[in-house]
């Protein structure tokens, strides 16, 4: 059993139609047909959306995404405005993006520059990542010889994303689209990796989502457009460069602190059992919040307020 410990009730806002409640975001459509994305403070781990929120997390994700969209301004993105719809809860301030509706491509576009996570597990078994052969002798956290594109299928809440080969992705979306997705994903990753490195942070890997913008004039070609969140601690592995040491798990600016507590004896939770995870203690909440905010401040150079 996976999913929400307790699924939240979506806010009802005049003029908005609620479309979906995800692990973190609530999605609405406004009267103009634009999508309204609201980032909550929910946090997930091990395919569960936990019962305890992390204060300010949704605002960090939103502000950081907007900052990265500016850094990657050569890539079309889906953001129209950050205006909070009339009648929306006051808490939506700083969490809201009004976005173009896109025909989403059903693939997570993952770029990796370091060996970690599911890539490490596959490498230890087959010396490959998504079927791509890698050199021998790599360890947990090793830098790869070059950035690699490792797509994954998108899963529903409570289900696992599954890594797929490039060839399988090309069968799903078409060879021309697959080529473009790989090129744009790796170019965006390499650019973001260099920006993060200048700020003392290693961008180990990240995932992007793209969709087709079909809102142009009649007869115009759809535009491949960057969507969802980008380069946040929820969609990326950020490591402090001065603490990087291959051969072990790396300290990180994300929810690893939550994962570590859930799998420790202190939580009393059996990850492989049927019971949902427990509430997080205050010290875990504060430590996790501090990591998200530190990632924002170190990357953008702007103090959190």
mmCIF file of C-alpha atoms in Angstrom:
data_model
loop_
_atom_site.group_PDB
_atom_site.id
_atom_site.type_symbol
_atom_site.label_atom_id
_atom_site.label_comp_id
_atom_site.label_asym_id
_atom_site.label_seq_id
_atom_site.Cartn_x
_atom_site.Cartn_y
_atom_site.Cartn_z
ATOM 1 C CA UNK A 1 0.000 0.000 0.000
ATOM 2 C CA UNK A 2 1.343 3.419 -0.981
ATOM 3 C CA UNK A 3 0.108 6.940 -1.628
ATOM 4 C CA UNK A 4 -1.189 9.589 0.740
ATOM 5 C CA UNK A 5 -1.344 8.888 4.441
ATOM 6 C CA UNK A 6 -4.369 11.176 4.344
ATOM 7 C CA UNK A 7 -5.215 12.865 1.037
ATOM 8 C CA UNK A 8 -5.824 16.588 1.574
ATOM 9 C CA UNK A 9 -8.997 18.256 0.457
ATOM 10 C CA UNK A 10 -8.341 20.721 -2.368
ATOM 11 C CA UNK A 11 -9.289 24.344 -1.802
ATOM 12 C CA UNK A 12 -12.391 25.455 -3.674
ATOM 13 C CA UNK A 13 -11.740 28.763 -5.434
ATOM 14 C CA UNK A 14 -14.323 30.684 -7.499
ATOM 15 C CA UNK A 15 -13.478 30.547 -11.192
ATOM 16 C CA UNK A 16 -11.052 27.637 -10.836
ATOM 17 C CA UNK A 17 -11.684 23.966 -11.588
ATOM 18 C CA UNK A 18 -9.650 21.542 -9.509
ATOM 19 C CA UNK A 19 -7.976 19.005 -11.795
ATOM 20 C CA UNK A 20 -5.515 17.010 -9.711
ATOM 21 C CA UNK A 21 -3.821 16.679 -6.341
ATOM 22 C CA UNK A 22 -0.281 15.349 -6.664
ATOM 23 C CA UNK A 23 2.403 14.513 -4.147
ATOM 24 C CA UNK A 24 3.263 18.190 -3.715
ATOM 25 C CA UNK A 25 1.207 20.292 -6.157
ATOM 26 C CA UNK A 26 -2.469 21.019 -6.611
ATOM 27 C CA UNK A 27 -3.509 21.733 -10.175
ATOM 28 C CA UNK A 28 -6.430 23.892 -11.315
ATOM 29 C CA UNK A 29 -7.716 25.360 -14.583
ATOM 30 C CA UNK A 30 -8.859 28.969 -14.749
ATOM 31 C CA UNK A 31 -11.555 30.495 -16.934
ATOM 32 C CA UNK A 32 -8.989 31.363 -19.636
ATOM 33 C CA UNK A 33 -7.879 27.743 -19.903
ATOM 34 C CA UNK A 34 -4.518 28.345 -18.216
ATOM 35 C CA UNK A 35 -3.283 25.967 -15.525
ATOM 36 C CA UNK A 36 -2.795 27.163 -11.970
ATOM 37 C CA UNK A 37 -0.127 25.187 -10.093
ATOM 38 C CA UNK A 38 0.069 25.564 -6.326
ATOM 39 C CA UNK A 39 3.046 24.058 -4.498
ATOM 40 C CA UNK A 40 2.130 22.792 -1.032
ATOM 41 C CA UNK A 41 4.434 22.027 1.890
ATOM 42 C CA UNK A 42 3.749 18.297 1.552
ATOM 43 C CA UNK A 43 6.729 15.964 1.434
ATOM 44 C CA UNK A 44 6.945 12.404 0.160
ATOM 45 C CA UNK A 45 9.336 9.541 0.792
ATOM 46 C CA UNK A 46 9.343 5.897 -0.263
ATOM 47 C CA UNK A 47 6.194 6.447 -2.340
ATOM 48 C CA UNK A 48 4.270 7.832 0.631
ATOM 49 C CA UNK A 49 3.088 11.412 1.037
ATOM 50 C CA UNK A 50 3.851 11.951 4.706
ATOM 51 C CA UNK A 51 1.413 13.279 7.314
ATOM 52 C CA UNK A 52 3.802 16.087 8.345
ATOM 53 C CA UNK A 53 4.441 19.163 6.210
ATOM 54 C CA UNK A 54 7.716 21.076 5.927
ATOM 55 C CA UNK A 55 6.989 24.804 6.448
ATOM 56 C CA UNK A 56 7.903 27.023 3.471
ATOM 57 C CA UNK A 57 8.844 24.058 1.287
ATOM 58 C CA UNK A 58 6.317 24.937 -1.416
ATOM 59 C CA UNK A 59 7.540 28.521 -1.568
ATOM 60 C CA UNK A 60 11.154 27.375 -1.850
ATOM 61 C CA UNK A 61 10.263 25.065 -4.738
ATOM 62 C CA UNK A 62 8.339 27.811 -6.521
ATOM 63 C CA UNK A 63 10.919 30.567 -6.082
ATOM 64 C CA UNK A 64 13.776 28.281 -7.052
ATOM 65 C CA UNK A 65 11.965 27.042 -10.152
ATOM 66 C CA UNK A 66 11.295 30.618 -11.239
ATOM 67 C CA UNK A 67 14.961 31.498 -10.698
ATOM 68 C CA UNK A 68 16.110 28.550 -12.785
ATOM 69 C CA UNK A 69 13.638 29.364 -15.557
ATOM 70 C CA UNK A 70 15.435 32.730 -15.782
ATOM 71 C CA UNK A 71 18.847 31.044 -15.952
ATOM 72 C CA UNK A 72 17.586 28.784 -18.748
ATOM 73 C CA UNK A 73 15.809 31.570 -20.614
ATOM 74 C CA UNK A 74 16.821 30.171 -24.004
ATOM 75 C CA UNK A 75 14.447 27.252 -23.360
ATOM 76 C CA UNK A 76 10.736 28.064 -23.740
ATOM 77 C CA UNK A 77 8.905 27.420 -20.451
ATOM 78 C CA UNK A 78 5.273 27.270 -19.434
ATOM 79 C CA UNK A 79 5.094 30.113 -16.885
ATOM 80 C CA UNK A 80 2.693 32.947 -17.700
ATOM 81 C CA UNK A 81 2.589 34.724 -14.337
ATOM 82 C CA UNK A 82 2.784 34.280 -10.584
ATOM 83 C CA UNK A 83 -0.467 36.142 -9.920
ATOM 84 C CA UNK A 84 -2.620 34.620 -7.194
ATOM 85 C CA UNK A 85 -6.206 34.174 -8.470
ATOM 86 C CA UNK A 86 -8.872 36.338 -6.867
ATOM 87 C CA UNK A 87 -10.571 34.546 -4.000
ATOM 88 C CA UNK A 88 -7.708 32.088 -3.457
ATOM 89 C CA UNK A 89 -6.445 31.374 0.057
ATOM 90 C CA UNK A 90 -3.850 33.863 1.321
ATOM 91 C CA UNK A 91 -1.436 30.960 1.740
ATOM 92 C CA UNK A 92 -1.183 30.645 -2.068
ATOM 93 C CA UNK A 93 1.040 33.738 -2.158
ATOM 94 C CA UNK A 94 4.534 32.709 -3.267
ATOM 95 C CA UNK A 95 3.399 29.193 -4.171
ATOM 96 C CA UNK A 96 1.473 29.858 -7.370
ATOM 97 C CA UNK A 97 2.441 29.672 -11.030
ATOM 98 C CA UNK A 98 -0.088 30.320 -13.778
ATOM 99 C CA UNK A 99 1.041 28.262 -16.741
ATOM 100 C CA UNK A 100 0.302 27.511 -20.372
ATOM 101 C CA UNK A 101 -1.597 24.267 -20.875
ATOM 102 C CA UNK A 102 0.673 21.739 -22.590
ATOM 103 C CA UNK A 103 0.271 18.337 -24.169
ATOM 104 C CA UNK A 104 2.674 16.633 -21.808
ATOM 105 C CA UNK A 105 5.221 14.093 -22.974
ATOM 106 C CA UNK A 106 4.821 10.999 -20.751
ATOM 107 C CA UNK A 107 8.521 10.669 -19.940
ATOM 108 C CA UNK A 108 10.744 11.960 -17.158
ATOM 109 C CA UNK A 109 13.855 13.398 -18.822
ATOM 110 C CA UNK A 110 16.636 12.562 -16.371
ATOM 111 C CA UNK A 111 20.224 13.765 -16.670
ATOM 112 C CA UNK A 112 22.999 12.359 -14.509
ATOM 113 C CA UNK A 113 26.529 13.567 -13.951
ATOM 114 C CA UNK A 114 27.243 11.446 -10.884
ATOM 115 C CA UNK A 115 26.411 7.916 -9.809
ATOM 116 C CA UNK A 116 23.625 7.732 -7.222
ATOM 117 C CA UNK A 117 20.139 6.397 -6.557
ATOM 118 C CA UNK A 118 18.637 3.962 -9.024
ATOM 119 C CA UNK A 119 21.579 4.560 -11.352
ATOM 120 C CA UNK A 120 23.970 3.271 -8.708
ATOM 121 C CA UNK A 121 21.811 0.200 -8.069
ATOM 122 C CA UNK A 122 21.780 -0.710 -11.764
ATOM 123 C CA UNK A 123 25.502 -0.035 -12.132
ATOM 124 C CA UNK A 124 26.354 -2.319 -9.220
ATOM 125 C CA UNK A 125 24.334 -5.071 -10.872
ATOM 126 C CA UNK A 126 25.164 -4.673 -14.579
ATOM 127 C CA UNK A 127 27.722 -1.836 -14.873
ATOM 128 C CA UNK A 128 25.104 0.105 -16.827
ATOM 129 C CA UNK A 129 22.580 2.904 -16.258
ATOM 130 C CA UNK A 130 19.398 2.609 -18.342
ATOM 131 C CA UNK A 131 21.325 0.205 -20.533
ATOM 132 C CA UNK A 132 24.239 2.620 -21.081
ATOM 133 C CA UNK A 133 27.575 0.958 -20.388
ATOM 134 C CA UNK A 134 29.783 2.792 -17.900
ATOM 135 C CA UNK A 135 33.472 2.248 -17.101
ATOM 136 C CA UNK A 136 34.465 -0.084 -14.274
ATOM 137 C CA UNK A 137 35.583 1.081 -10.857
ATOM 138 C CA UNK A 138 32.899 3.701 -10.165
ATOM 139 C CA UNK A 139 31.534 4.100 -6.643
ATOM 140 C CA UNK A 140 28.600 5.668 -4.866
ATOM 141 C CA UNK A 141 28.878 9.368 -5.728
ATOM 142 C CA UNK A 142 31.509 9.007 -8.457
ATOM 143 C CA UNK A 143 31.518 11.624 -11.199
ATOM 144 C CA UNK A 144 30.664 10.119 -14.563
ATOM 145 C CA UNK A 145 32.972 10.604 -17.574
ATOM 146 C CA UNK A 146 30.246 12.811 -19.067
ATOM 147 C CA UNK A 147 26.626 13.656 -18.401
ATOM 148 C CA UNK A 148 24.182 10.966 -19.530
ATOM 149 C CA UNK A 149 20.504 10.993 -20.437
ATOM 150 C CA UNK A 150 18.506 8.298 -18.642
ATOM 151 C CA UNK A 151 14.743 8.617 -19.256
ATOM 152 C CA UNK A 152 12.063 7.168 -17.003
ATOM 153 C CA UNK A 153 8.354 6.519 -17.296
ATOM 154 C CA UNK A 154 6.130 8.822 -15.240
ATOM 155 C CA UNK A 155 4.165 7.097 -12.487
ATOM 156 C CA UNK A 156 0.974 7.896 -10.612
ATOM 157 C CA UNK A 157 1.094 8.841 -6.934
ATOM 158 C CA UNK A 158 2.217 5.814 -4.952
ATOM 159 C CA UNK A 159 3.843 4.085 -7.918
ATOM 160 C CA UNK A 160 7.498 3.902 -8.891
ATOM 161 C CA UNK A 161 8.918 5.758 -11.868
ATOM 162 C CA UNK A 162 10.724 3.167 -13.969
ATOM 163 C CA UNK A 163 13.949 3.750 -15.856
ATOM 164 C CA UNK A 164 13.698 2.884 -19.547
ATOM 165 C CA UNK A 165 16.217 2.695 -22.347
ATOM 166 C CA UNK A 166 16.570 5.496 -24.854
ATOM 167 C CA UNK A 167 15.365 3.100 -27.537
ATOM 168 C CA UNK A 168 12.182 2.363 -25.596
ATOM 169 C CA UNK A 169 11.550 6.064 -25.097
ATOM 170 C CA UNK A 170 12.049 6.664 -28.832
ATOM 171 C CA UNK A 171 9.431 4.013 -29.555
ATOM 172 C CA UNK A 172 6.992 5.806 -27.274
ATOM 173 C CA UNK A 173 7.499 9.404 -28.408
ATOM 174 C CA UNK A 174 9.105 9.042 -31.846
ATOM 175 C CA UNK A 175 12.796 9.215 -32.814
ATOM 176 C CA UNK A 176 12.848 12.913 -33.693
ATOM 177 C CA UNK A 177 11.225 13.969 -30.428
ATOM 178 C CA UNK A 178 13.495 11.612 -28.484
ATOM 179 C CA UNK A 179 16.591 13.160 -30.052
ATOM 180 C CA UNK A 180 15.422 16.675 -29.209
ATOM 181 C CA UNK A 181 14.525 15.727 -25.634
ATOM 182 C CA UNK A 182 17.957 14.214 -25.063
ATOM 183 C CA UNK A 183 19.752 17.235 -26.529
ATOM 184 C CA UNK A 184 17.764 19.777 -24.547
ATOM 185 C CA UNK A 185 17.907 17.808 -21.313
ATOM 186 C CA UNK A 186 21.683 17.420 -21.410
ATOM 187 C CA UNK A 187 22.239 21.035 -22.461
ATOM 188 C CA UNK A 188 20.045 22.286 -19.597
ATOM 189 C CA UNK A 189 21.716 19.958 -17.112
ATOM 190 C CA UNK A 190 25.235 20.956 -18.172
ATOM 191 C CA UNK A 191 24.337 24.640 -17.893
ATOM 192 C CA UNK A 192 22.736 24.194 -14.462
ATOM 193 C CA UNK A 193 25.605 21.988 -13.241
ATOM 194 C CA UNK A 194 28.104 24.736 -14.077
ATOM 195 C CA UNK A 195 25.993 27.418 -12.368
ATOM 196 C CA UNK A 196 25.628 25.277 -9.243
ATOM 197 C CA UNK A 197 29.343 24.435 -9.200
ATOM 198 C CA UNK A 198 30.197 28.151 -9.138
ATOM 199 C CA UNK A 199 28.147 28.329 -5.928
ATOM 200 C CA UNK A 200 29.800 25.373 -4.229
ATOM 201 C CA UNK A 201 27.057 22.865 -5.015
ATOM 202 C CA UNK A 202 27.259 19.661 -7.034
ATOM 203 C CA UNK A 203 24.193 18.962 -9.173
ATOM 204 C CA UNK A 204 24.438 15.188 -9.216
ATOM 205 C CA UNK A 205 21.321 14.570 -11.278
ATOM 206 C CA UNK A 206 17.977 16.102 -12.109
ATOM 207 C CA UNK A 207 14.776 15.458 -14.006
ATOM 208 C CA UNK A 208 12.909 17.675 -16.427
ATOM 209 C CA UNK A 209 9.441 17.458 -17.908
ATOM 210 C CA UNK A 210 8.489 18.768 -21.325
ATOM 211 C CA UNK A 211 5.249 19.238 -23.206
ATOM 212 C CA UNK A 212 3.995 20.604 -26.498
ATOM 213 C CA UNK A 213 2.618 24.141 -26.484
ATOM 214 C CA UNK A 214 -0.173 24.105 -29.046
ATOM 215 C CA UNK A 215 -1.590 27.536 -28.186
ATOM 216 C CA UNK A 216 0.005 29.358 -31.129
ATOM 217 C CA UNK A 217 -1.745 30.565 -34.233
ATOM 218 C CA UNK A 218 -3.694 28.073 -36.304
ATOM 219 C CA UNK A 219 -1.354 26.079 -38.491
ATOM 220 C CA UNK A 220 1.758 26.887 -36.446
ATOM 221 C CA UNK A 221 4.008 24.090 -35.225
ATOM 222 C CA UNK A 222 3.745 23.035 -31.555
ATOM 223 C CA UNK A 223 6.627 24.309 -29.408
ATOM 224 C CA UNK A 224 8.548 21.938 -27.133
ATOM 225 C CA UNK A 225 8.278 23.618 -23.748
ATOM 226 C CA UNK A 226 9.890 23.105 -20.342
ATOM 227 C CA UNK A 227 7.239 22.434 -17.690
ATOM 228 C CA UNK A 228 6.542 21.662 -14.041
ATOM 229 C CA UNK A 229 9.252 22.462 -11.483
ATOM 230 C CA UNK A 230 12.906 22.649 -12.489
ATOM 231 C CA UNK A 231 16.131 22.040 -10.603
ATOM 232 C CA UNK A 232 14.694 22.009 -7.091
ATOM 233 C CA UNK A 233 15.680 19.785 -4.160
ATOM 234 C CA UNK A 234 12.583 17.686 -4.952
ATOM 235 C CA UNK A 235 13.613 17.016 -8.547
ATOM 236 C CA UNK A 236 17.404 17.005 -8.168
ATOM 237 C CA UNK A 237 20.269 15.794 -6.029
ATOM 238 C CA UNK A 238 22.249 18.751 -4.697
ATOM 239 C CA UNK A 239 25.427 17.981 -2.738
ATOM 240 C CA UNK A 240 27.791 20.407 -0.965
ATOM 241 C CA UNK A 241 30.944 20.358 -3.085
ATOM 242 C CA UNK A 242 33.272 20.701 -0.104
ATOM 243 C CA UNK A 243 31.867 17.504 1.462
ATOM 244 C CA UNK A 244 31.829 15.356 -1.696
ATOM 245 C CA UNK A 245 33.579 12.032 -1.179
ATOM 246 C CA UNK A 246 32.965 9.124 -3.563
ATOM 247 C CA UNK A 247 32.465 5.717 -1.973
ATOM 248 C CA UNK A 248 29.722 6.739 0.448
ATOM 249 C CA UNK A 249 26.334 8.414 0.554
ATOM 250 C CA UNK A 250 26.721 12.171 0.139
ATOM 251 C CA UNK A 251 25.274 14.834 2.425
ATOM 252 C CA UNK A 252 22.547 16.585 0.480
ATOM 253 C CA UNK A 253 20.207 19.585 0.297
ATOM 254 C CA UNK A 254 17.004 17.613 -0.009
ATOM 255 C CA UNK A 255 14.762 15.205 1.881
ATOM 256 C CA UNK A 256 17.478 12.639 2.555
ATOM 257 C CA UNK A 257 17.287 13.639 6.214
ATOM 258 C CA UNK A 258 13.632 12.514 6.197
ATOM 259 C CA UNK A 259 14.474 9.228 4.468
ATOM 260 C CA UNK A 260 17.264 8.554 6.963
ATOM 261 C CA UNK A 261 14.973 9.135 9.951
ATOM 262 C CA UNK A 262 12.180 6.969 8.521
ATOM 263 C CA UNK A 263 14.571 4.049 8.054
ATOM 264 C CA UNK A 264 16.185 4.480 11.486
ATOM 265 C CA UNK A 265 15.105 2.638 14.650
ATOM 266 C CA UNK A 266 13.886 5.980 16.011
ATOM 267 C CA UNK A 267 10.893 6.026 13.657
ATOM 268 C CA UNK A 268 9.718 2.509 14.511
ATOM 269 C CA UNK A 269 8.460 2.198 10.941
ATOM 270 C CA UNK A 270 8.774 -0.871 8.762
ATOM 271 C CA UNK A 271 9.332 0.366 5.229
ATOM 272 C CA UNK A 272 8.326 -3.027 3.853
ATOM 273 C CA UNK A 273 5.220 -3.358 6.013
ATOM 274 C CA UNK A 274 1.647 -2.277 5.348
ATOM 275 C CA UNK A 275 1.413 0.575 7.857
ATOM 276 C CA UNK A 276 1.860 4.167 6.666
ATOM 277 C CA UNK A 277 4.831 6.150 7.949
ATOM 278 C CA UNK A 278 4.536 8.090 11.206
ATOM 279 C CA UNK A 279 4.520 11.840 11.733
ATOM 280 C CA UNK A 280 7.922 13.508 11.644
ATOM 281 C CA UNK A 281 9.362 14.893 14.887
ATOM 282 C CA UNK A 282 9.963 18.626 15.151
ATOM 283 C CA UNK A 283 13.742 18.324 14.885
ATOM 284 C CA UNK A 284 13.492 16.426 11.585
ATOM 285 C CA UNK A 285 11.044 19.001 10.228
ATOM 286 C CA UNK A 286 13.322 21.906 11.164
ATOM 287 C CA UNK A 287 16.468 20.236 9.831
ATOM 288 C CA UNK A 288 14.751 19.444 6.524
ATOM 289 C CA UNK A 289 13.369 22.972 6.187
ATOM 290 C CA UNK A 290 16.857 24.358 6.820
ATOM 291 C CA UNK A 291 18.300 22.227 4.018
ATOM 292 C CA UNK A 292 15.738 23.422 1.484
ATOM 293 C CA UNK A 293 16.316 27.054 2.438
ATOM 294 C CA UNK A 294 20.103 26.686 2.355
ATOM 295 C CA UNK A 295 19.876 25.243 -1.165
ATOM 296 C CA UNK A 296 17.815 28.259 -2.246
ATOM 297 C CA UNK A 297 20.153 30.785 -0.646
ATOM 298 C CA UNK A 298 23.380 29.220 -1.911
ATOM 299 C CA UNK A 299 22.105 28.856 -5.462
ATOM 300 C CA UNK A 300 20.393 32.220 -5.876
ATOM 301 C CA UNK A 301 22.559 34.315 -3.553
ATOM 302 C CA UNK A 302 19.344 35.785 -2.113
ATOM 303 C CA UNK A 303 18.586 35.537 1.636
ATOM 304 C CA UNK A 304 15.362 33.706 2.443
ATOM 305 C CA UNK A 305 12.629 35.869 3.900
#
